[in-house]
PDB file of C-alpha atoms in Angstrom:
ATOM      1  CA  MET L   1       0.257   0.050  -0.248  1.00 51.00           C
ATOM      2  CA  THR L   2       1.175   3.703  -0.950  1.00 59.00           C
ATOM      3  CA  ASN L   3       1.387   6.077   1.451  1.00 74.00           C
ATOM      4  CA  GLU L   4      -0.744   8.790  -0.188  1.00 88.00           C
ATOM      5  CA  LYS L   5      -0.104  11.614   2.293  1.00 94.00           C
ATOM      6  CA  PRO L   6       2.160  14.410   0.959  1.00 95.00           C
ATOM      7  CA  TYR L   7       5.575  15.333   2.890  1.00 97.00           C
ATOM      8  CA  ARG L   8       5.672  18.550   5.179  1.00 96.00           C
ATOM      9  CA  PRO L   9       8.135  21.291   4.169  1.00 97.00           C
ATOM     10  CA  ASN L  10      10.977  21.416   6.363  1.00 97.00           C
ATOM     11  CA  VAL L  11      14.527  22.977   6.751  1.00 98.00           C
ATOM     12  CA  GLY L  12      17.207  21.781   8.838  1.00 98.00           C
ATOM     13  CA  ILE L  13      20.255  23.602  10.262  1.00 98.00           C
ATOM     14  CA  ALA L  14      23.611  22.491  10.734  1.00 98.00           C
ATOM     15  CA  LEU L  15      24.499  25.962  12.711  1.00 98.00           C
ATOM     16  CA  PHE L  16      28.444  25.621  12.905  1.00 98.00           C
ATOM     17  CA  ASN L  17      30.966  27.402  15.486  1.00 98.00           C
ATOM     18  CA  ALA L  18      34.807  27.986  14.964  1.00 97.00           C
ATOM     19  CA  ASP L  19      36.126  24.906  15.546  1.00 97.00           C
ATOM     20  CA  GLY L  20      33.518  23.351  12.962  1.00 97.00           C
ATOM     21  CA  ARG L  21      31.449  21.635  15.303  1.00 98.00           C
ATOM     22  CA  VAL L  22      27.437  21.620  14.504  1.00 98.00           C
ATOM     23  CA  LEU L  23      24.873  22.494  17.379  1.00 98.00           C
ATOM     24  CA  ILE L  24      23.049  19.758  18.471  1.00 98.00           C
ATOM     25  CA  GLY L  25      19.880  19.790  20.893  1.00 97.00           C
ATOM     26  CA  HIS L  26      18.437  17.398  23.412  1.00 97.00           C
ATOM     27  CA  ARG L  27      14.922  16.574  22.841  1.00 94.00           C
ATOM     28  CA  PHE L  28      12.829  16.023  25.888  1.00 91.00           C
ATOM     29  CA  LYS L  29       9.522  14.651  24.511  1.00 85.00           C
ATOM     30  CA  GLY L  30       8.139  13.016  21.364  1.00 83.00           C
ATOM     31  CA  ASP L  31       5.936  15.301  19.343  1.00 82.00           C
ATOM     32  CA  GLY L  32       3.187  12.706  17.547  1.00 82.00           C
ATOM     33  CA  PRO L  33       4.737  11.123  15.023  1.00 85.00           C
ATOM     34  CA  GLU L  34       8.224  12.522  15.576  1.00 86.00           C
ATOM     35  CA  ILE L  35       9.285  10.129  18.306  1.00 84.00           C
ATOM     36  CA  ILE L  36      12.426  10.310  20.347  1.00 85.00           C
ATOM     37  CA  LEU L  37      13.759   6.829  21.436  1.00 89.00           C
ATOM     38  CA  PRO L  38      16.205   6.490  24.732  1.00 89.00           C
ATOM     39  CA  GLY L  39      19.823   7.268  23.999  1.00 90.00           C
ATOM     40  CA  LEU L  40      18.682   8.650  20.693  1.00 95.00           C
ATOM     41  CA  ASP L  41      16.964  12.010  21.806  1.00 95.00           C
ATOM     42  CA  TRP L  42      19.966  14.521  19.959  1.00 97.00           C
ATOM     43  CA  GLN L  43      19.296  16.448  16.897  1.00 97.00           C
ATOM     44  CA  MET L  44      19.738  19.521  14.990  1.00 98.00           C
ATOM     45  CA  PRO L  45      17.349  22.174  15.339  1.00 98.00           C
ATOM     46  CA  GLN L  46      14.625  21.780  12.354  1.00 97.00           C
ATOM     47  CA  GLY L  47      11.208  22.926  11.784  1.00 95.00           C
ATOM     48  CA  GLY L  48       8.051  23.566   9.456  1.00 95.00           C
ATOM     49  CA  VAL L  49       8.090  25.693   6.721  1.00 97.00           C
ATOM     50  CA  ASP L  50       5.297  28.557   7.038  1.00 94.00           C
ATOM     51  CA  GLU L  51       3.018  28.903   3.437  1.00 94.00           C
ATOM     52  CA  GLY L  52       4.819  31.739   1.332  1.00 96.00           C
ATOM     53  CA  GLU L  53       8.293  31.534   3.600  1.00 97.00           C
ATOM     54  CA  VAL L  54      11.362  32.022   1.902  1.00 98.00           C
ATOM     55  CA  LEU L  55      12.894  28.508   2.860  1.00 98.00           C
ATOM     56  CA  ARG L  56      16.396  30.898   4.319  1.00 98.00           C
ATOM     57  CA  ASP L  57      14.286  32.864   6.475  1.00 98.00           C
ATOM     58  CA  ALA L  58      12.500  29.489   7.720  1.00 98.00           C
ATOM     59  CA  ALA L  59      15.584  28.779   8.713  1.00 98.00           C
ATOM     60  CA  MET L  60      16.828  31.560  10.785  1.00 98.00           C
ATOM     61  CA  ARG L  61      13.205  31.729  12.154  1.00 98.00           C
ATOM     62  CA  GLU L  62      13.618  28.186  13.584  1.00 97.00           C
ATOM     63  CA  LEU L  63      17.169  28.451  14.673  1.00 98.00           C
ATOM     64  CA  TRP L  64      15.853  31.483  16.752  1.00 98.00           C
ATOM     65  CA  GLU L  65      12.814  29.636  17.965  1.00 97.00           C
ATOM     66  CA  GLU L  66      14.695  26.443  19.025  1.00 97.00           C
ATOM     67  CA  THR L  67      17.975  28.076  20.213  1.00 98.00           C
ATOM     68  CA  SER L  68      17.723  31.796  20.509  1.00 98.00           C
ATOM     69  CA  VAL L  69      20.398  32.423  18.092  1.00 98.00           C
ATOM     70  CA  LYS L  70      20.473  35.027  15.537  1.00 98.00           C
ATOM     71  CA  SER L  71      24.044  35.520  15.076  1.00 98.00           C
ATOM     72  CA  ALA L  72      24.341  33.415  12.476  1.00 98.00           C
ATOM     73  CA  THR L  73      25.721  33.969   8.533  1.00 98.00           C
ATOM     74  CA  TYR L  74      24.601  31.560   5.591  1.00 98.00           C
ATOM     75  CA  LEU L  75      27.405  29.295   4.547  1.00 98.00           C
ATOM     76  CA  GLY L  76      25.282  26.774   1.948  1.00 98.00           C
ATOM     77  CA  GLU L  77      22.609  24.434   1.401  1.00 98.00           C
ATOM     78  CA  THR L  78      21.307  20.978   0.316  1.00 98.00           C
ATOM     79  CA  ASP L  79      18.957  19.590  -2.317  1.00 97.00           C
ATOM     80  CA  TRP L  80      15.632  18.726  -1.187  1.00 98.00           C
ATOM     81  CA  LEU L  81      16.053  15.277   1.814  1.00 98.00           C
ATOM     82  CA  THR L  82      13.005  13.450   2.944  1.00 98.00           C
ATOM     83  CA  TYR L  83      12.320  11.010   5.225  1.00 97.00           C
ATOM     84  CA  GLU L  84       9.308   8.692   6.834  1.00 95.00           C
ATOM     85  CA  PHE L  85       7.629   9.087   9.890  1.00 94.00           C
ATOM     86  CA  PRO L  86       7.554   5.687  11.558  1.00 92.00           C
ATOM     87  CA  PRO L  87       4.093   4.358  12.149  1.00 89.00           C
ATOM     88  CA  TYR L  88       1.638   6.412  14.261  1.00 88.00           C
ATOM     89  CA  ASP L  89      -1.452   5.292  16.377  1.00 85.00           C
ATOM     90  CA  GLY L  90      -2.517   8.999  18.196  1.00 86.00           C
ATOM     91  CA  PRO L  91      -4.646  10.685  17.307  1.00 86.00           C
ATOM     92  CA  GLN L  92      -5.010  11.866  13.616  1.00 88.00           C
ATOM     93  CA  THR L  93      -5.629  15.547  14.616  1.00 89.00           C
ATOM     94  CA  HIS L  94      -2.423  15.935  15.671  1.00 90.00           C
ATOM     95  CA  ARG L  95      -0.672  18.379  13.333  1.00 87.00           C
ATOM     96  CA  LEU L  96       1.858  15.995  11.970  1.00 91.00           C
ATOM     97  CA  ALA L  97      -0.159  13.009  11.499  1.00 92.00           C
ATOM     98  CA  LYS L  98      -1.506  13.960   7.803  1.00 92.00           C
ATOM     99  CA  PHE L  99       1.950  14.109   6.728  1.00 95.00           C
ATOM    100  CA  ARG L 100       3.933  11.199   5.824  1.00 94.00           C
ATOM    101  CA  GLY L 101       7.186  12.399   6.551  1.00 95.00           C
ATOM    102  CA  GLN L 102       9.333  15.264   6.066  1.00 96.00           C
ATOM    103  CA  ARG L 103      10.822  17.116   3.002  1.00 97.00           C
ATOM    104  CA  GLN L 104      13.729  19.218   4.245  1.00 98.00           C
ATOM    105  CA  LYS L 105      16.461  21.727   2.839  1.00 98.00           C
ATOM    106  CA  TRP L 106      19.170  21.665   5.172  1.00 98.00           C
ATOM    107  CA  PHE L 107      21.258  24.817   5.664  1.00 98.00           C
ATOM    108  CA  ALA L 108      24.527  25.196   6.415  1.00 98.00           C
ATOM    109  CA  LEU L 109      25.533  28.378   8.942  1.00 98.00           C
ATOM    110  CA  ARG L 110      28.248  29.824  10.707  1.00 98.00           C
ATOM    111  CA  PHE L 111      27.611  30.922  14.237  1.00 98.00           C
ATOM    112  CA  THR L 112      29.225  34.248  14.925  1.00 98.00           C
ATOM    113  CA  GLY L 113      27.887  34.817  18.593  1.00 98.00           C
ATOM    114  CA  LYS L 114      29.079  33.570  21.888  1.00 98.00           C
ATOM    115  CA  ASP L 115      27.739  30.554  23.711  1.00 98.00           C
ATOM    116  CA  ASP L 116      26.012  32.427  25.988  1.00 98.00           C
ATOM    117  CA  GLU L 117      23.388  33.485  23.161  1.00 98.00           C
ATOM    118  CA  ILE L 118      22.166  29.773  23.070  1.00 98.00           C
ATOM    119  CA  ASP L 119      19.089  29.160  25.404  1.00 98.00           C
ATOM    120  CA  PRO L 120      16.822  26.225  24.087  1.00 97.00           C
ATOM    121  CA  LEU L 121      14.593  26.309  27.389  1.00 96.00           C
ATOM    122  CA  THR L 122      13.131  30.070  27.036  1.00 94.00           C
ATOM    123  CA  PRO L 123       9.902  29.618  24.422  1.00 93.00           C
ATOM    124  CA  ARG L 124       9.724  32.141  21.463  1.00 94.00           C
ATOM    125  CA  ASN L 125       6.932  33.083  19.117  1.00 92.00           C
ATOM    126  CA  GLY L 126       4.633  30.849  21.200  1.00 91.00           C
ATOM    127  CA  GLN L 127       6.724  27.759  20.192  1.00 88.00           C
ATOM    128  CA  PRO L 128       7.350  25.320  23.231  1.00 90.00           C
ATOM    129  CA  ALA L 129      10.433  24.383  23.611  1.00 94.00           C
ATOM    130  CA  GLU L 130      11.764  21.299  22.461  1.00 93.00           C
ATOM    131  CA  PHE L 131      15.065  20.791  24.026  1.00 96.00           C
ATOM    132  CA  ASP L 132      16.220  20.581  27.207  1.00 96.00           C
ATOM    133  CA  ALA L 133      19.845  20.777  26.630  1.00 97.00           C
ATOM    134  CA  TRP L 134      22.321  21.532  23.603  1.00 98.00           C
ATOM    135  CA  ARG L 135      26.093  21.006  23.294  1.00 98.00           C
ATOM    136  CA  TRP L 136      28.578  21.096  20.025  1.00 98.00           C
ATOM    137  CA  GLU L 137      29.251  17.925  18.481  1.00 98.00           C
ATOM    138  CA  ARG L 138      31.286  16.580  15.178  1.00 97.00           C
ATOM    139  CA  LEU L 139      29.166  16.525  12.203  1.00 98.00           C
ATOM    140  CA  ASP L 140      29.925  13.118  11.409  1.00 96.00           C
ATOM    141  CA  ARG L 141      28.926  11.729  14.561  1.00 97.00           C
ATOM    142  CA  VAL L 142      25.732  13.136  14.670  1.00 98.00           C
ATOM    143  CA  ALA L 143      23.371  10.627  12.695  1.00 98.00           C
ATOM    144  CA  ASP L 144      24.307   8.022  15.504  1.00 97.00           C
ATOM    145  CA  LEU L 145      22.765  10.062  17.774  1.00 97.00           C
ATOM    146  CA  VAL L 146      19.240  10.871  16.391  1.00 97.00           C
ATOM    147  CA  VAL L 147      15.966   8.321  15.813  1.00 95.00           C
ATOM    148  CA  PRO L 148      16.753   5.714  13.290  1.00 95.00           C
ATOM    149  CA  PHE L 149      14.442   7.075  10.830  1.00 96.00           C
ATOM    150  CA  ARG L 150      16.343  10.457  10.136  1.00 96.00           C
ATOM    151  CA  ARG L 151      19.822   8.993  10.227  1.00 97.00           C
ATOM    152  CA  GLU L 152      20.078   8.500   6.307  1.00 98.00           C
ATOM    153  CA  VAL L 153      19.423  12.574   6.112  1.00 98.00           C
ATOM    154  CA  TYR L 154      21.878  13.219   8.564  1.00 98.00           C
ATOM    155  CA  ARG L 155      24.352  11.352   6.893  1.00 98.00           C
ATOM    156  CA  ALA L 156      23.423  13.267   3.252  1.00 98.00           C
ATOM    157  CA  VAL L 157      23.723  16.411   5.194  1.00 98.00           C
ATOM    158  CA  ALA L 158      27.172  15.370   7.417  1.00 98.00           C
ATOM    159  CA  GLN L 159      28.727  13.952   3.417  1.00 97.00           C
ATOM    160  CA  GLN L 160      27.488  17.827   1.819  1.00 97.00           C
ATOM    161  CA  PHE L 161      28.558  19.776   4.680  1.00 98.00           C
ATOM    162  CA  ALA L 162      31.650  17.754   5.458  1.00 97.00           C
ATOM    163  CA  PRO L 163      34.054  20.538   3.976  1.00 96.00           C
ATOM    164  CA  LEU L 164      32.882  23.093   6.259  1.00 93.00           C
ATOM    165  CA  ALA L 165      33.740  21.070   9.389  1.00 87.00           C
ATOM    166  CA  GLY L 166      36.827  21.862   8.507  1.00 71.00           C
TER     167      GLY L 166
END
């Protein structure tokens, strides 16, 4: 049986510090089909694209909403990548239940601020906090820290952005 549901338009952000490491956040709760698993609850910032929103603007908005970071410059982006949500038996009224997965464009950004700018716990734009902790990590290690249904996308992102990690 084929899945007729569409993919949700989404942006992901690989925020590189001066040492070539990327910011990852520790997810402290699942969100419908976007489950987390013990030990696999880290990810880079990502989020949905609003109707008519410019993708690079969406990436900057999502980065700010999830981390408070505004001090970032554009380095590059991927082509579209997709992943499927795992089976979901929850309420079909959940905002993500109408999608089969996510269609993502990933943006590489250079962090130009100081670490004390990063605050994942304060809600912004009426969005609840998604992360309860953050850290800098080697890009080539992040795929091993995320839920399995995201791994191939993270590996593709790591491969495409490897030259930026130095």
